[in-house]
PDB file of C-alpha atoms and ligand atoms in Angstrom:
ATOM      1  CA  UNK A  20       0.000   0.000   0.000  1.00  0.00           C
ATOM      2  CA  UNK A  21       1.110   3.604  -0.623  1.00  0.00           C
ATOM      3  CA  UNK A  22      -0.066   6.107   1.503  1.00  0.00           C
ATOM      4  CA  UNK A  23      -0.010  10.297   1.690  1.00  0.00           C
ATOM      5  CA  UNK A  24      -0.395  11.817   5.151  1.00  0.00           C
ATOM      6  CA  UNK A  25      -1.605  15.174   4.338  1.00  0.00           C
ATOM      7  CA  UNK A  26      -2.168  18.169   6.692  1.00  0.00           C
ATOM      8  CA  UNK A  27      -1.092  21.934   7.886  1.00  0.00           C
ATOM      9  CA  UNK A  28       2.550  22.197  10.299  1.00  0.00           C
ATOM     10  CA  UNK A  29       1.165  21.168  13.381  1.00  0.00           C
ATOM     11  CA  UNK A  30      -1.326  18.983  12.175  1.00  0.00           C
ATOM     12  CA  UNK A  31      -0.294  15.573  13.945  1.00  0.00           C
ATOM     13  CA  UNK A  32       0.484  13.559  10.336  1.00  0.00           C
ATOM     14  CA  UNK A  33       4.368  12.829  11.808  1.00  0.00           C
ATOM     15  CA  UNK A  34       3.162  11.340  14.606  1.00  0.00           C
ATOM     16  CA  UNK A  35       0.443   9.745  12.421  1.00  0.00           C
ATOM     17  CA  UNK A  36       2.848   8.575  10.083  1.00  0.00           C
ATOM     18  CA  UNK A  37       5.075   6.897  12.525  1.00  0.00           C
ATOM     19  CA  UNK A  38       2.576   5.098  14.173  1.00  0.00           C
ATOM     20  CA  UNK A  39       1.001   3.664  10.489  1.00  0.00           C
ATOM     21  CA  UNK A  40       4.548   2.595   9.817  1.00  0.00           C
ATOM     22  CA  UNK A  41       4.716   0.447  13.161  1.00  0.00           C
ATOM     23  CA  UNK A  42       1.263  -0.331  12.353  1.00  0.00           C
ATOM     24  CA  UNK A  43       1.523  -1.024   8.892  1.00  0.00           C
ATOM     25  CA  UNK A  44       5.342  -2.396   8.388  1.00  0.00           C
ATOM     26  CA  UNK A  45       5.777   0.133   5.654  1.00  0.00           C
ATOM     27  CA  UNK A  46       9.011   2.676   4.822  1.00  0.00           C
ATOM     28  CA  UNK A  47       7.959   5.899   6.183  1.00  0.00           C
ATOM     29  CA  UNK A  48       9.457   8.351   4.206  1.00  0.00           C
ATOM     30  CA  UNK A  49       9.446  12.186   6.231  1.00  0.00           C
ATOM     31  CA  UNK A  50      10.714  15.039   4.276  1.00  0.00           C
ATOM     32  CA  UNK A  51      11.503  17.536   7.003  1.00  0.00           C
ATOM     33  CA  UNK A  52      13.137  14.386   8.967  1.00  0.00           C
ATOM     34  CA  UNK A  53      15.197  13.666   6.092  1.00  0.00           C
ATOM     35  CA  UNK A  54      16.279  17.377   5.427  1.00  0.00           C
ATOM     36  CA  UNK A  55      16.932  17.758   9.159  1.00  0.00           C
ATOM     37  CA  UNK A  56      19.112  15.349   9.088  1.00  0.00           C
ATOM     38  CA  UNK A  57      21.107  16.347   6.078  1.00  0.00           C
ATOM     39  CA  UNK A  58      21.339  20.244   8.169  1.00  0.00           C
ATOM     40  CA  UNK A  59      22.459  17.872  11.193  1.00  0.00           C
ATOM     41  CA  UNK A  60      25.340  16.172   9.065  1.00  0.00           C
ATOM     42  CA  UNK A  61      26.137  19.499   7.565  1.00  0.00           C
ATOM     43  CA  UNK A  62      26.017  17.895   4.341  1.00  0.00           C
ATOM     44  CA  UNK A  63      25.955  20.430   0.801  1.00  0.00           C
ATOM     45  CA  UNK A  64      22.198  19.890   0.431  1.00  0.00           C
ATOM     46  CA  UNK A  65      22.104  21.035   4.303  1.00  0.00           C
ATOM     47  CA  UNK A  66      23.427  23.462   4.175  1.00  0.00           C
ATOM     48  CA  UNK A  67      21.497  24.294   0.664  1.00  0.00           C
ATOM     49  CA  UNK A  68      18.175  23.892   2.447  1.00  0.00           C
ATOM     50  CA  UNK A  69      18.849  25.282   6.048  1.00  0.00           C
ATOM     51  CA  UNK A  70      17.863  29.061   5.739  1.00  0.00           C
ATOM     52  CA  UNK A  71      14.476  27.992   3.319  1.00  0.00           C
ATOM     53  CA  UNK A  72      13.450  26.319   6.614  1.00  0.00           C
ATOM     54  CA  UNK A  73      14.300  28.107   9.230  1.00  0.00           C
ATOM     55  CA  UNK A  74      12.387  31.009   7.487  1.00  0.00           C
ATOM     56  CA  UNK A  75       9.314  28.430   6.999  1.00  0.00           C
ATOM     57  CA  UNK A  76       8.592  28.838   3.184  1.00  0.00           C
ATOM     58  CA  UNK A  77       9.035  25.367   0.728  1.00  0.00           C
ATOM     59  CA  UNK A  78      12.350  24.323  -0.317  1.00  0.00           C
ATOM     60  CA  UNK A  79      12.821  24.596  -4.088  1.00  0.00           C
ATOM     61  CA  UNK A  80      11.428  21.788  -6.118  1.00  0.00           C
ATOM     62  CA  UNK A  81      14.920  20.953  -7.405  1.00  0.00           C
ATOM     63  CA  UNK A  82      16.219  19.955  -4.519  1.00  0.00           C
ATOM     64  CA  UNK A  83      13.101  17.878  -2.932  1.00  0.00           C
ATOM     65  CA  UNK A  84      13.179  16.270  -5.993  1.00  0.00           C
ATOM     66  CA  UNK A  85      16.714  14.717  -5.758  1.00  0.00           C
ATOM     67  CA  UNK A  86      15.426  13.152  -2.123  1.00  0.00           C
ATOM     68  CA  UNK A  87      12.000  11.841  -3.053  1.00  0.00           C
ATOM     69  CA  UNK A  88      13.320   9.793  -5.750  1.00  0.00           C
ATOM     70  CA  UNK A  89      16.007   7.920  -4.009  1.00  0.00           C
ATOM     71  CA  UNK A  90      13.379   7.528  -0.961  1.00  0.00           C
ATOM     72  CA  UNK A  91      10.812   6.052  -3.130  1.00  0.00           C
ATOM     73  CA  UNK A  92      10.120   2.324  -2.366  1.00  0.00           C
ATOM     74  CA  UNK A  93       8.258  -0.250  -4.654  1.00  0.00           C
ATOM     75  CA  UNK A  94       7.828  -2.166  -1.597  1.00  0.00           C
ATOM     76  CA  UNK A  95       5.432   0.205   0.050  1.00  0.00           C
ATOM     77  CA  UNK A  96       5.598   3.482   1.317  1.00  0.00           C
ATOM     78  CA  UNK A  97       4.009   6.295   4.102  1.00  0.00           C
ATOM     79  CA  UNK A  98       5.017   9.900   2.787  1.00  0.00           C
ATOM     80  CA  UNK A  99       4.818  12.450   5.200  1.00  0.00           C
ATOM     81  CA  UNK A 100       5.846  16.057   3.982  1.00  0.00           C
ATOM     82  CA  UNK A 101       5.442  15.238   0.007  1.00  0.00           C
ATOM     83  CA  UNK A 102       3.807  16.296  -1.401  1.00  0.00           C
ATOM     84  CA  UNK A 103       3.544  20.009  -0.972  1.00  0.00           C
ATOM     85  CA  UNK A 104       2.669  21.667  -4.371  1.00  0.00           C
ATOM     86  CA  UNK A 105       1.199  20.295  -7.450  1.00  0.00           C
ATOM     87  CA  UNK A 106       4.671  20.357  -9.167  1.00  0.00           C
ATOM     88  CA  UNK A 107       5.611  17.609  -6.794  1.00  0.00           C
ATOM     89  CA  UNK A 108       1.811  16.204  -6.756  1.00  0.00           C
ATOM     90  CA  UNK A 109       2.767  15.852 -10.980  1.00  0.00           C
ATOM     91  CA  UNK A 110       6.217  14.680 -10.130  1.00  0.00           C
ATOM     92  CA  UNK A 111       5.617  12.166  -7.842  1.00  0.00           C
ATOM     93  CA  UNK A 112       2.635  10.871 -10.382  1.00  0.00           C
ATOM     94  CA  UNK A 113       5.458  10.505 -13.045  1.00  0.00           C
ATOM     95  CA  UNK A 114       7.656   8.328 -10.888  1.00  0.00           C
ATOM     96  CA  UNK A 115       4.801   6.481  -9.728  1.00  0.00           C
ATOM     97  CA  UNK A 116       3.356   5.638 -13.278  1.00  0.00           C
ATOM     98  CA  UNK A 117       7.772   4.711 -14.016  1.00  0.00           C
ATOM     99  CA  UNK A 118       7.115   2.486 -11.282  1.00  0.00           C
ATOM    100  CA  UNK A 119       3.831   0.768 -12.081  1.00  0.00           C
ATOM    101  CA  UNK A 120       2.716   2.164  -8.856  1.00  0.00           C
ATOM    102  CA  UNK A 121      -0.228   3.806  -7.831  1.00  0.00           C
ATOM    103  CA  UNK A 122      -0.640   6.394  -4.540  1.00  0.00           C
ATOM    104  CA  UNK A 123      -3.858   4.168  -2.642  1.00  0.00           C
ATOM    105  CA  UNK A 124      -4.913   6.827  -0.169  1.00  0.00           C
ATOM    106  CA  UNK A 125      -4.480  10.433   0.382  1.00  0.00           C
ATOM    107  CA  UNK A 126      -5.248  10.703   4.062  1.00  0.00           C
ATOM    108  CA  UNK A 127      -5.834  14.578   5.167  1.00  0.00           C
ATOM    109  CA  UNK A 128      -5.560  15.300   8.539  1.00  0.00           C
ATOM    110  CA  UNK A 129      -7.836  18.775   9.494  1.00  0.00           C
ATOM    111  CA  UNK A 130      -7.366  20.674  12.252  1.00  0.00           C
ATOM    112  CA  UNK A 131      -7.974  24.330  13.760  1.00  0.00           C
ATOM    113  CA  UNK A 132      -5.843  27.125  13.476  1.00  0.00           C
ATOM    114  CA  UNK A 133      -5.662  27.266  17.259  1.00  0.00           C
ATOM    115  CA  UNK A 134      -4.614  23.702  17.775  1.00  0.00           C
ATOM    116  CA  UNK A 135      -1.844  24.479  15.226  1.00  0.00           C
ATOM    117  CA  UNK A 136      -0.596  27.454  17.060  1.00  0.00           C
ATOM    118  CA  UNK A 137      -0.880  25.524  20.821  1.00  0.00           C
ATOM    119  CA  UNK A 138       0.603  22.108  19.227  1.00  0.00           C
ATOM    120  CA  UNK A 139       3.349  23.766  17.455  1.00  0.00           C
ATOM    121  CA  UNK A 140       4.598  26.354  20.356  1.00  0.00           C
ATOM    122  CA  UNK A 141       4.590  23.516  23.096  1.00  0.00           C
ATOM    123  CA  UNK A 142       6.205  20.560  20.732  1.00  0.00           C
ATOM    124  CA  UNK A 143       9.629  19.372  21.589  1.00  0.00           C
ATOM    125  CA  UNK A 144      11.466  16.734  19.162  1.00  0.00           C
ATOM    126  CA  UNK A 145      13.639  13.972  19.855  1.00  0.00           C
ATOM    127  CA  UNK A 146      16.978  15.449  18.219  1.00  0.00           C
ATOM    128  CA  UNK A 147      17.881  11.688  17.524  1.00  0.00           C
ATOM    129  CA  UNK A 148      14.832   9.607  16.480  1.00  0.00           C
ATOM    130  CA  UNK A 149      12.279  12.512  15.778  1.00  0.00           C
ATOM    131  CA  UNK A 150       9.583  11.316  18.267  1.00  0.00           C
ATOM    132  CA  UNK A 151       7.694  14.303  19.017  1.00  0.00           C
ATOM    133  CA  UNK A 152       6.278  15.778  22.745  1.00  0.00           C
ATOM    134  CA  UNK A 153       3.993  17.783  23.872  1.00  0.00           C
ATOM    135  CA  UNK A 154       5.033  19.920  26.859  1.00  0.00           C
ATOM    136  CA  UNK A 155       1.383  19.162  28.667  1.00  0.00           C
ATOM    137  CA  UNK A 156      -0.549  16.691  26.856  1.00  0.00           C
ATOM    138  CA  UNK A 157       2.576  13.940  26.208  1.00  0.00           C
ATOM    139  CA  UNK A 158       5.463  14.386  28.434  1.00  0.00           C
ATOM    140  CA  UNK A 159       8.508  12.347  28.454  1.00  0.00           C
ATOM    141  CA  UNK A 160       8.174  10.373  31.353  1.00  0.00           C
ATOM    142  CA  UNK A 161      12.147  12.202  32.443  1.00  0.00           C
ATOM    143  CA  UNK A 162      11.892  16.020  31.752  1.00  0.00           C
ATOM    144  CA  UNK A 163      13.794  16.453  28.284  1.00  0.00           C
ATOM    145  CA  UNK A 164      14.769  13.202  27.820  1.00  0.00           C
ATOM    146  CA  UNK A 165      12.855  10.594  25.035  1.00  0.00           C
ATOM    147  CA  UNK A 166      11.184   7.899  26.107  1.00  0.00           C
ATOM    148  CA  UNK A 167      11.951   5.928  22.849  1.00  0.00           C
ATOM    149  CA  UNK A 168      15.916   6.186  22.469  1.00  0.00           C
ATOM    150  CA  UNK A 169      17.201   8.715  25.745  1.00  0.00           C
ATOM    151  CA  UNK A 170      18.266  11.300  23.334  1.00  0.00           C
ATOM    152  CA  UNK A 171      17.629  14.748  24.441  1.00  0.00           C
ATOM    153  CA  UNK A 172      14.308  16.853  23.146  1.00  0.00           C
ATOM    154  CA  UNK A 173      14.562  19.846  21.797  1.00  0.00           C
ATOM    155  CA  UNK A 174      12.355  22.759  20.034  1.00  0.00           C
ATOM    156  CA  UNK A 175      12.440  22.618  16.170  1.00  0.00           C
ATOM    157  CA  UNK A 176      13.638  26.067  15.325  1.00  0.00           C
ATOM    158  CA  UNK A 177      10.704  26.760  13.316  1.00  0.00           C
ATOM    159  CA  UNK A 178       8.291  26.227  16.019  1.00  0.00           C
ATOM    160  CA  UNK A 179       8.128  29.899  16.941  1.00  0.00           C
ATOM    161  CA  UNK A 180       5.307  32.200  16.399  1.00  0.00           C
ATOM    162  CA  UNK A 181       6.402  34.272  13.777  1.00  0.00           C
ATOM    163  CA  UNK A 182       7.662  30.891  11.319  1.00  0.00           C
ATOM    164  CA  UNK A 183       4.364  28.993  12.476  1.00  0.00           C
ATOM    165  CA  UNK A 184       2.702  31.640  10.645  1.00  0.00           C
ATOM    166  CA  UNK A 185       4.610  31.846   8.266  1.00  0.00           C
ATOM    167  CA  UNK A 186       4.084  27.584   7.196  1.00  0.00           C
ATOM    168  CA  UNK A 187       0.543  27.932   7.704  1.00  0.00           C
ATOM    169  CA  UNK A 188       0.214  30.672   5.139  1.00  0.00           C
ATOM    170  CA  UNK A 189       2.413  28.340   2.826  1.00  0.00           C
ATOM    171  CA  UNK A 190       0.485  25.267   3.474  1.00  0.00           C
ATOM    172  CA  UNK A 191      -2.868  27.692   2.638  1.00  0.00           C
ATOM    173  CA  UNK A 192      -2.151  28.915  -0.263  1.00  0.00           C
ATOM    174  CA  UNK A 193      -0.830  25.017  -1.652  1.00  0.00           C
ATOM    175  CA  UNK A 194      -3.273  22.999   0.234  1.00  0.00           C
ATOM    176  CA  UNK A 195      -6.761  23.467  -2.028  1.00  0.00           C
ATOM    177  CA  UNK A 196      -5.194  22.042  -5.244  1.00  0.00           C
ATOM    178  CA  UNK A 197      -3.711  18.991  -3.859  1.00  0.00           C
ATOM    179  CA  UNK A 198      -6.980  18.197  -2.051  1.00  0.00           C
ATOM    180  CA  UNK A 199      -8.826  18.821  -5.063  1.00  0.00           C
ATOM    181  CA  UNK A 200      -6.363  16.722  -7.144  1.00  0.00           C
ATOM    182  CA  UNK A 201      -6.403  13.507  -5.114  1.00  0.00           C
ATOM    183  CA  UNK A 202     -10.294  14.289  -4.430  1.00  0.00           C
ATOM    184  CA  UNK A 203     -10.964  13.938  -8.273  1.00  0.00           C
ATOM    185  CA  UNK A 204      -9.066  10.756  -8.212  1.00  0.00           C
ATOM    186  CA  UNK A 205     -11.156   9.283  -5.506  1.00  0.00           C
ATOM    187  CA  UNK A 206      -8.283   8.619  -3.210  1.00  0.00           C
ATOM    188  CA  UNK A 207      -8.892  11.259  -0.630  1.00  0.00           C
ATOM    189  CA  UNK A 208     -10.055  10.533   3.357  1.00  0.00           C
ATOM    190  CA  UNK A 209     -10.672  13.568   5.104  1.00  0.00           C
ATOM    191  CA  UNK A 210      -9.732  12.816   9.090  1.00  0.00           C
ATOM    192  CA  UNK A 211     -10.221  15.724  11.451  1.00  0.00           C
ATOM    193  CA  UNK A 212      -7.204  16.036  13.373  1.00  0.00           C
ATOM    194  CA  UNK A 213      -8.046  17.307  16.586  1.00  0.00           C
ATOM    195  CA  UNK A 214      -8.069  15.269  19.616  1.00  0.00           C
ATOM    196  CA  UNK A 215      -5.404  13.058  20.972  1.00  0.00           C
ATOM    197  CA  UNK A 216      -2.985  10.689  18.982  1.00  0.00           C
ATOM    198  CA  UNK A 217      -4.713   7.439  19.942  1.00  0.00           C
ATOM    199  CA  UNK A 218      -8.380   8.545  19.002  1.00  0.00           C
ATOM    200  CA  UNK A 219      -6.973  10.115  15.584  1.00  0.00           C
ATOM    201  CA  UNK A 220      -5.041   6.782  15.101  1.00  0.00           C
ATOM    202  CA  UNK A 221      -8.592   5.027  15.644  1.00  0.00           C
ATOM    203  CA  UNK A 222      -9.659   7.195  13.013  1.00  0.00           C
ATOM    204  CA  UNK A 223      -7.564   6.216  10.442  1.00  0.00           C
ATOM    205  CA  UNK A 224      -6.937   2.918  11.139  1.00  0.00           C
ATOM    206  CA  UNK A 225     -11.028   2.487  10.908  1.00  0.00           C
ATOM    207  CA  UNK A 226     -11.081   4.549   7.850  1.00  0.00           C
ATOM    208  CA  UNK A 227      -8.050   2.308   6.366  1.00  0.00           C
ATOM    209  CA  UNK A 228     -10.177  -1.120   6.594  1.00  0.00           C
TER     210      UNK A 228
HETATM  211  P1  LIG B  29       7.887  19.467   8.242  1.00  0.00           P
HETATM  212  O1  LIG B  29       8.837  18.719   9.115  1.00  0.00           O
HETATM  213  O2  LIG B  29       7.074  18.570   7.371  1.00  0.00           O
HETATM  214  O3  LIG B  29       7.044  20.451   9.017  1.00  0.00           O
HETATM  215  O4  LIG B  29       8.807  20.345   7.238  1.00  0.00           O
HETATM  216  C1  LIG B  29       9.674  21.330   7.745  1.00  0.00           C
HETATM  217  C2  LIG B  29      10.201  22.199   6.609  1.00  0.00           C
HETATM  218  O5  LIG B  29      10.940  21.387   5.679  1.00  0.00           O
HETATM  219  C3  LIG B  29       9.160  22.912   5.769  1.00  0.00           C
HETATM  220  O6  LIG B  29       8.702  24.137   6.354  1.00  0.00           O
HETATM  221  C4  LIG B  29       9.954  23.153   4.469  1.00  0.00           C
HETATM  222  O7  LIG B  29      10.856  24.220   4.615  1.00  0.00           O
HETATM  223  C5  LIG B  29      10.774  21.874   4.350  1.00  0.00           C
HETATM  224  N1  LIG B  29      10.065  20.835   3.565  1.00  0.00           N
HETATM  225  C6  LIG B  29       9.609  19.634   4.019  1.00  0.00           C
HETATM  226  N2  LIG B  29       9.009  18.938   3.038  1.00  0.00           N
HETATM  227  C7  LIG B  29       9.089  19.714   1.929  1.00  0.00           C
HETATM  228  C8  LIG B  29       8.629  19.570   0.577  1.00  0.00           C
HETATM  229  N3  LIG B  29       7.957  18.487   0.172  1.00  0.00           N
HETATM  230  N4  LIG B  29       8.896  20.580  -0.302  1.00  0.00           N
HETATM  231  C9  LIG B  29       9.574  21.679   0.080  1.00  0.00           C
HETATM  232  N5  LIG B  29      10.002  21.891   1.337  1.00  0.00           N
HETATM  233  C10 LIG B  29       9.768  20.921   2.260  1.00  0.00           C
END
């Protein structure tokens, strides 16, 4: 099966997306986790995409497209973060029809503006494995610390006000044509995202079957 998680920053569709791939046993394949990485490593396409995110707008289509199509996997895939724009919803089609593959279900996670803001501004990040906190509703069971690997949390530099606003407004203004796109393909399950991580996982796995 090959699956989109869909939805604004903030949105829950990591956290959704890792828990379908335990679920599931498929490759999840996250963008920003990928591109964080490379910024971590200090590789040339880190340091290429570094100030595009930190300022919260879409890093150029060139560059995304070198990643997606090494990350693509005939086996199966989750994509979180991809894609973002219809030039990657029409690139990703052309590697898929390459393939013989097909994209099964478009799964759009909808939540409120206020969530966003609230989920965003009190998320912390494993710097390591890329679970992700909350600093009321999920706490680490040791302050800081991640319950998954013992790596230290910290806060995504683009989790502050003025970049939140700034992704929202990006995901806006991109978000109508890719829903309508995979909508007219009859691919598209419309979740609403607001509510805790199991429930929403209830959601989807219910909506999956
Ligand atoms: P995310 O972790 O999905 O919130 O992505 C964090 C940031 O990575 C975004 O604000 C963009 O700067 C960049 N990014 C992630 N995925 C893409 C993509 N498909 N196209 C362009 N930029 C992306």
């Amino acid at each position: 099966m090959n699956i989109i998680l869909f939805g604004s920053p903030g949105s829950g569709k990591g956290t959704q997306a890792m828990m379908l791939e335990n679920y599931l046993h498929l490759k999840r394949i996250s963008l920003g986790d990928i591109l964080r990485e490379e910024i971590g490593k200090d590789s040339e396409l880190g340091r290429e995409v570094k100030s595009y995110m930190e300022k919260g707008v879409l890093v150029p289509d060139e560059l995304i497209s070198r990643v997606i199509s090494e990350s693509i996997d005939t086996q199966g895939f989750i994509l979180d973060g991809y894609p973002r724009n219809l030039n990657q919803v029409n690139e990703l089609e052309e590697i898929m029809r390459k393939s013989n593959m097909e994209i099964d279900v478009f799964i759009y996670l909808n939540i409120g503006q206020q969530t966003i803001i609230d989920r965003l501004s009190k998320r912390r990040v494993c710097k390591n494995c890329g679970a992700n906190y909350h600093l009321e509703n999920v706490s680490p069971k040791k302050e800081g610390i991640c319950d998954s690997c013992g790596s230290e949390l910290i806060q995504r530099k683009d989790d502050t006000p003025e970049v939140i606003k700034k992704r929202w407004k990006v995901f806006f203004d991109e978000s109508q044509k890719i829903l309508d796109f995979y909508q007219n393909k009859n691919r598209l399950i419309k979740i609403d995202g607001d509510g805790d991580r199991e429930k929403i996982f209830g959601k989807i796995k219910e909506k999956l079957q």
